[in-house]
Amino acid sequence: MTRLSQERVLVLDFGSQYAQLIARRVREQNVYCEIVRHDISVEKIREHNPQGLILSGGPSSVYEQDAPKCDPDLFNMGLPVLGICYGMQLACDAFGGKVESVSTREYGRAELTAQVTTPLFQDTSSQQQVWMSHGDQISNIADDFETLAETSTCPFAAIKHRELPIYGLQFHPEVTHSPEGGTILRNFLINICQLSGSWNLDDFATETIAHIKDVVGDQRVICGLSGGVDSAVVAALLSRAIGDQMTCILVDNGLLRKNEQAAVINAFTEHFKADLQVVQAEQRFLETLKDISEPQEKRKRIGYEFIKCFREEAKKVSGAQFLAQGTLYPDVIESGAAKDGPAATIKLHHNVGGLPEELGFTLIEPLRDLFKDEVRRLGLELGLPESLVWRHPFPGPGLAVRCLGAVTKERLDILREADAIAVEEIENAGLYRETAQAFAVLLPVQSVGVMGDARTYEDVVAIRCVDSEDFMTADWSRLPYDLLATISTRIINEVKGVNRVCYDISSKPPATIEWE
Ligand code: XMP
């Protein structure tokens, strides 16, 4: 897809854990932005035609030999530049300032005194809380710079070039612990880059629908459905753009949640006028997973079988030239496939469910510029039901990675029942939207119990429920004890073969959200 918005800002990524967060914060100000490699050339920057640049933080020290640098001509392009932490130190270094290591790494909240008469700090407080996270700081700025803010330990907490529109912040305006950071970013975008801040998802939908129409013409498009929000939003966009020229394929691999196939068919037939093909593939997947317990091997086999199934079904759709996928911006960044994007290694296990290029279709990925929260908002604007839009994410390999040990129909059925009870009770308690992901895991152990007068030796189910913004980090949800008690009692009473329920109280890191 071509990028349709006129106004944009580029975020140069110097390896910051916060680069994606910066991009999201910029978009929250209704300014479109993209993340690019830190060493992008000035010529390439011009091709993007941005109105401003943000240099992210990063773990390196500017005075180290191999420290990541930007094209030095970038500072002479006349474009407004905002350096954050490492990005600020880089700008300072480029103009002859001095950056040094501080004896103790400064990490946490700090009290900032800012010159609020300057455009960068407009409408913020002269004393404000900010979040610091650095081991180096500027010990001397070049004469070209002036100071805009300081803290008790950091004399150059915000700086500005006297002539050029180059600004630097030692603190992180993008994190919530800098409560006025959003205003500071907005000031940079509106006051300094002179952007209108008018990018919105309505325009995005209209432009994207027109673009799909244009590209597809009278050809047929295949769209893989998963039951999740991303593929549903893709289908909604396609349905608006090309109506019944779309064929959707849902592969039921037997690893879906309880009633999921029916729910997708219902949601789908209510909202779209298109051809839906459901592939009943449970047997094939159970066969390929027989006697396999090793998590990565499960994933590989599921991925392989999925592609085989999809390929067979797609062949039956005559004349299809295009394949639509719900790839999101974080996937694009993580896979290093972003134009000029940092070449990070994709996590093997998050690849499952993707389709290879060899299928021979031209890909349509209308969400590849969006973050998850933007996809949800877009789904609501396109009229999708809240229940679908706010559905918790579900991994491509499905229940197989929540059924620890052997994956059999019997064990999957136990897991499906326990999972449905846990989610239903969390919904009943009004906590589904507040939590990021909630599910049951069937453990590969049995434990002793007593039911009536008899000894039992049965399965153990773990409940996992986490709070998370981006799924890169997560904390276990502090569910009320009474809710946990109801979940446990119901599972043990209603799911035959389970006599014990545990609650997972591990955060990510060091644990992951899924157990496999
Ligand atoms: P972890 O377990 O790595 O999960 O903390 C982070 C998020 O990714 C989801 N997940 C997957 N999604 N295919 C997917 O499409 C996968 O193989 C996969 N593994 C984990 C997980 O549910 C959580 O939302």
mmCIF file of N, CA, C and O and ligand atoms in Angstrom, residues 299 347-353 393-398 401-402 436-437 439 464 470-472 474 508 511-516, ligand 1:
data_model
loop_
_atom_site.group_PDB
_atom_site.id
_atom_site.type_symbol
_atom_site.label_atom_id
_atom_site.label_comp_id
_atom_site.label_asym_id
_atom_site.label_seq_id
_atom_site.Cartn_x
_atom_site.Cartn_y
_atom_site.Cartn_z
ATOM 1 N N ARG A 299 4.787 -25.783 17.102
ATOM 2 C CA ARG A 299 4.595 -24.578 16.292
ATOM 3 C C ARG A 299 4.948 -24.819 14.840
ATOM 4 O O ARG A 299 4.230 -24.422 13.933
ATOM 5 N N LYS A 347 10.738 -13.063 16.171
ATOM 6 C CA LYS A 347 10.665 -14.199 17.077
ATOM 7 C C LYS A 347 10.051 -15.353 16.308
ATOM 8 O O LYS A 347 8.955 -15.212 15.778
ATOM 9 N N LEU A 348 10.732 -16.447 16.270
ATOM 10 C CA LEU A 348 10.269 -17.593 15.489
ATOM 11 C C LEU A 348 8.815 -17.912 15.826
ATOM 12 O O LEU A 348 7.980 -18.096 14.964
ATOM 13 N N HIS A 349 8.513 -17.937 17.138
ATOM 14 C CA HIS A 349 7.205 -18.422 17.520
ATOM 15 C C HIS A 349 6.073 -17.473 17.186
ATOM 16 O O HIS A 349 4.925 -17.835 17.248
ATOM 17 N N HIS A 350 6.406 -16.247 16.808
ATOM 18 C CA HIS A 350 5.325 -15.334 16.462
ATOM 19 C C HIS A 350 5.046 -15.334 14.963
ATOM 20 O O HIS A 350 4.240 -14.575 14.479
ATOM 21 N N ASN A 351 5.742 -16.210 14.259
ATOM 22 C CA ASN A 351 5.575 -16.262 12.819
ATOM 23 C C ASN A 351 4.423 -17.141 12.381
ATOM 24 O O ASN A 351 3.971 -17.073 11.259
ATOM 25 N N VAL A 352 4.010 -18.020 13.296
ATOM 26 C CA VAL A 352 3.015 -19.011 12.921
ATOM 27 C C VAL A 352 1.726 -18.325 12.498
ATOM 28 O O VAL A 352 1.249 -17.420 13.161
ATOM 29 N N GLY A 353 1.177 -18.783 11.396
ATOM 30 C CA GLY A 353 -0.066 -18.165 10.941
ATOM 31 C C GLY A 353 0.182 -17.216 9.793
ATOM 32 O O GLY A 353 -0.732 -16.842 9.082
ATOM 33 N N PRO A 393 -6.255 -11.133 22.312
ATOM 34 C CA PRO A 393 -5.504 -11.823 21.251
ATOM 35 C C PRO A 393 -5.415 -13.328 21.521
ATOM 36 O O PRO A 393 -5.460 -13.762 22.677
ATOM 37 N N PHE A 394 -5.283 -14.067 20.451
ATOM 38 C CA PHE A 394 -5.203 -15.527 20.547
ATOM 39 C C PHE A 394 -4.046 -15.952 19.645
ATOM 40 O O PHE A 394 -3.967 -15.515 18.503
ATOM 41 N N PRO A 395 -3.132 -16.796 20.143
ATOM 42 C CA PRO A 395 -1.950 -17.106 19.320
ATOM 43 C C PRO A 395 -2.294 -17.972 18.111
ATOM 44 O O PRO A 395 -3.230 -18.788 18.172
ATOM 45 N N GLY A 396 -1.535 -17.784 17.039
ATOM 46 C CA GLY A 396 -1.740 -18.571 15.812
ATOM 47 C C GLY A 396 -1.811 -20.073 16.077
ATOM 48 O O GLY A 396 -2.716 -20.751 15.579
ATOM 49 N N PRO A 397 -0.890 -20.663 16.872
ATOM 50 C CA PRO A 397 -0.939 -22.117 17.108
ATOM 51 C C PRO A 397 -2.045 -22.534 18.078
ATOM 52 O O PRO A 397 -2.159 -23.712 18.415
ATOM 53 N N GLY A 398 -2.829 -21.546 18.520
ATOM 54 C CA GLY A 398 -4.040 -21.847 19.268
ATOM 55 C C GLY A 398 -3.812 -22.609 20.559
ATOM 56 O O GLY A 398 -2.786 -22.457 21.240
ATOM 57 N N VAL A 401 -0.517 -24.612 22.195
ATOM 58 C CA VAL A 401 0.548 -24.119 23.078
ATOM 59 C C VAL A 401 0.033 -23.834 24.495
ATOM 60 O O VAL A 401 0.765 -23.330 25.343
ATOM 61 N N ARG A 402 -1.247 -24.154 24.705
ATOM 62 C CA ARG A 402 -1.788 -24.041 26.075
ATOM 63 C C ARG A 402 -2.133 -25.425 26.611
ATOM 64 O O ARG A 402 -2.617 -25.557 27.725
ATOM 65 N N ALA A 436 -5.713 -7.750 29.631
ATOM 66 C CA ALA A 436 -5.240 -7.817 28.250
ATOM 67 C C ALA A 436 -5.429 -9.213 27.653
ATOM 68 O O ALA A 436 -5.688 -9.362 26.460
ATOM 69 N N GLN A 437 -5.276 -10.211 28.482
ATOM 70 C CA GLN A 437 -5.402 -11.579 27.998
ATOM 71 C C GLN A 437 -5.747 -12.478 29.177
ATOM 72 O O GLN A 437 -5.145 -12.352 30.254
ATOM 73 N N PHE A 439 -6.820 -16.692 29.997
ATOM 74 C CA PHE A 439 -7.045 -18.021 29.410
ATOM 75 C C PHE A 439 -6.646 -19.119 30.386
ATOM 76 O O PHE A 439 -6.037 -18.854 31.436
ATOM 77 N N ARG A 464 -4.269 -18.115 33.532
ATOM 78 C CA ARG A 464 -3.339 -17.016 33.278
ATOM 79 C C ARG A 464 -4.159 -15.798 32.919
ATOM 80 O O ARG A 464 -5.019 -15.878 32.009
ATOM 81 N N ASP A 470 1.287 -3.585 25.574
ATOM 82 C CA ASP A 470 1.831 -3.934 24.257
ATOM 83 C C ASP A 470 2.219 -5.411 24.148
ATOM 84 O O ASP A 470 2.781 -5.814 23.140
ATOM 85 N N PHE A 471 2.000 -6.186 25.161
ATOM 86 C CA PHE A 471 2.292 -7.620 25.189
ATOM 87 C C PHE A 471 3.797 -7.936 25.193
ATOM 88 O O PHE A 471 4.191 -9.081 25.197
ATOM 89 N N MET A 472 4.620 -6.892 25.170
ATOM 90 C CA MET A 472 6.066 -7.107 25.273
ATOM 91 C C MET A 472 6.421 -7.278 26.751
ATOM 92 O O MET A 472 7.324 -8.024 27.100
ATOM 93 N N ALA A 474 4.295 -7.609 30.666
ATOM 94 C CA ALA A 474 2.957 -7.854 31.212
ATOM 95 C C ALA A 474 3.081 -8.133 32.697
ATOM 96 O O ALA A 474 4.130 -8.584 33.172
ATOM 97 N N LYS A 508 5.864 -10.826 33.013
ATOM 98 C CA LYS A 508 6.728 -10.935 31.826
ATOM 99 C C LYS A 508 7.507 -9.655 31.705
ATOM 100 O O LYS A 508 6.868 -8.603 31.629
ATOM 101 N N ALA A 511 8.864 -14.385 32.930
ATOM 102 C CA ALA A 511 8.020 -15.391 32.272
ATOM 103 C C ALA A 511 7.499 -14.796 30.966
ATOM 104 O O ALA A 511 7.672 -13.589 30.719
ATOM 105 N N THR A 512 6.891 -15.608 30.124
ATOM 106 C CA THR A 512 6.183 -15.072 28.958
ATOM 107 C C THR A 512 4.694 -15.181 29.261
ATOM 108 O O THR A 512 4.301 -15.762 30.268
ATOM 109 N N ILE A 513 3.881 -14.621 28.362
ATOM 110 C CA ILE A 513 2.437 -14.674 28.611
ATOM 111 C C ILE A 513 1.949 -16.116 28.408
ATOM 112 O O ILE A 513 1.310 -16.696 29.271
ATOM 113 N N GLU A 514 2.271 -16.688 27.255
ATOM 114 C CA GLU A 514 1.918 -18.089 27.012
ATOM 115 C C GLU A 514 2.887 -18.970 27.800
ATOM 116 O O GLU A 514 4.008 -18.561 28.107
ATOM 117 N N TRP A 515 2.465 -20.201 28.058
ATOM 118 C CA TRP A 515 3.331 -21.115 28.805
ATOM 119 C C TRP A 515 4.280 -21.868 27.884
ATOM 120 O O TRP A 515 5.223 -22.501 28.333
ATOM 121 N N GLU A 516 3.975 -21.878 26.590
ATOM 122 C CA GLU A 516 4.881 -22.571 25.650
ATOM 123 C C GLU A 516 5.244 -21.616 24.534
ATOM 124 O O GLU A 516 4.416 -20.799 24.127
HETATM 125 P P1 XMP B 1 4.498 -14.353 24.833
HETATM 126 O O1 XMP B 1 4.082 -15.737 25.204
HETATM 127 O O2 XMP B 1 5.696 -14.329 23.918
HETATM 128 O O3 XMP B 1 3.280 -13.761 23.999
HETATM 129 O O4 XMP B 1 4.683 -13.457 26.010
HETATM 130 C C1 XMP B 1 3.114 -12.409 23.658
HETATM 131 C C2 XMP B 1 1.833 -12.287 22.841
HETATM 132 O O5 XMP B 1 1.970 -13.014 21.612
HETATM 133 C C3 XMP B 1 0.995 -14.032 21.512
HETATM 134 N N1 XMP B 1 1.646 -15.192 20.914
HETATM 135 C C4 XMP B 1 1.498 -15.561 19.634
HETATM 136 N N2 XMP B 1 0.778 -15.043 18.635
HETATM 137 N N3 XMP B 1 1.529 -16.756 17.186
HETATM 138 C C5 XMP B 1 0.778 -15.657 17.407
HETATM 139 O O6 XMP B 1 0.093 -15.222 16.497
HETATM 140 C C6 XMP B 1 2.290 -17.325 18.141
HETATM 141 O O7 XMP B 1 2.941 -18.316 17.901
HETATM 142 C C7 XMP B 1 2.268 -16.696 19.431
HETATM 143 N N4 XMP B 1 2.878 -16.976 20.605
HETATM 144 C C8 XMP B 1 2.499 -16.029 21.496
HETATM 145 C C9 XMP B 1 0.527 -14.277 22.931
HETATM 146 O O8 XMP B 1 -0.773 -14.822 22.965
HETATM 147 C C10 XMP B 1 0.616 -12.892 23.529
HETATM 148 O O9 XMP B 1 -0.510 -12.111 23.154
#
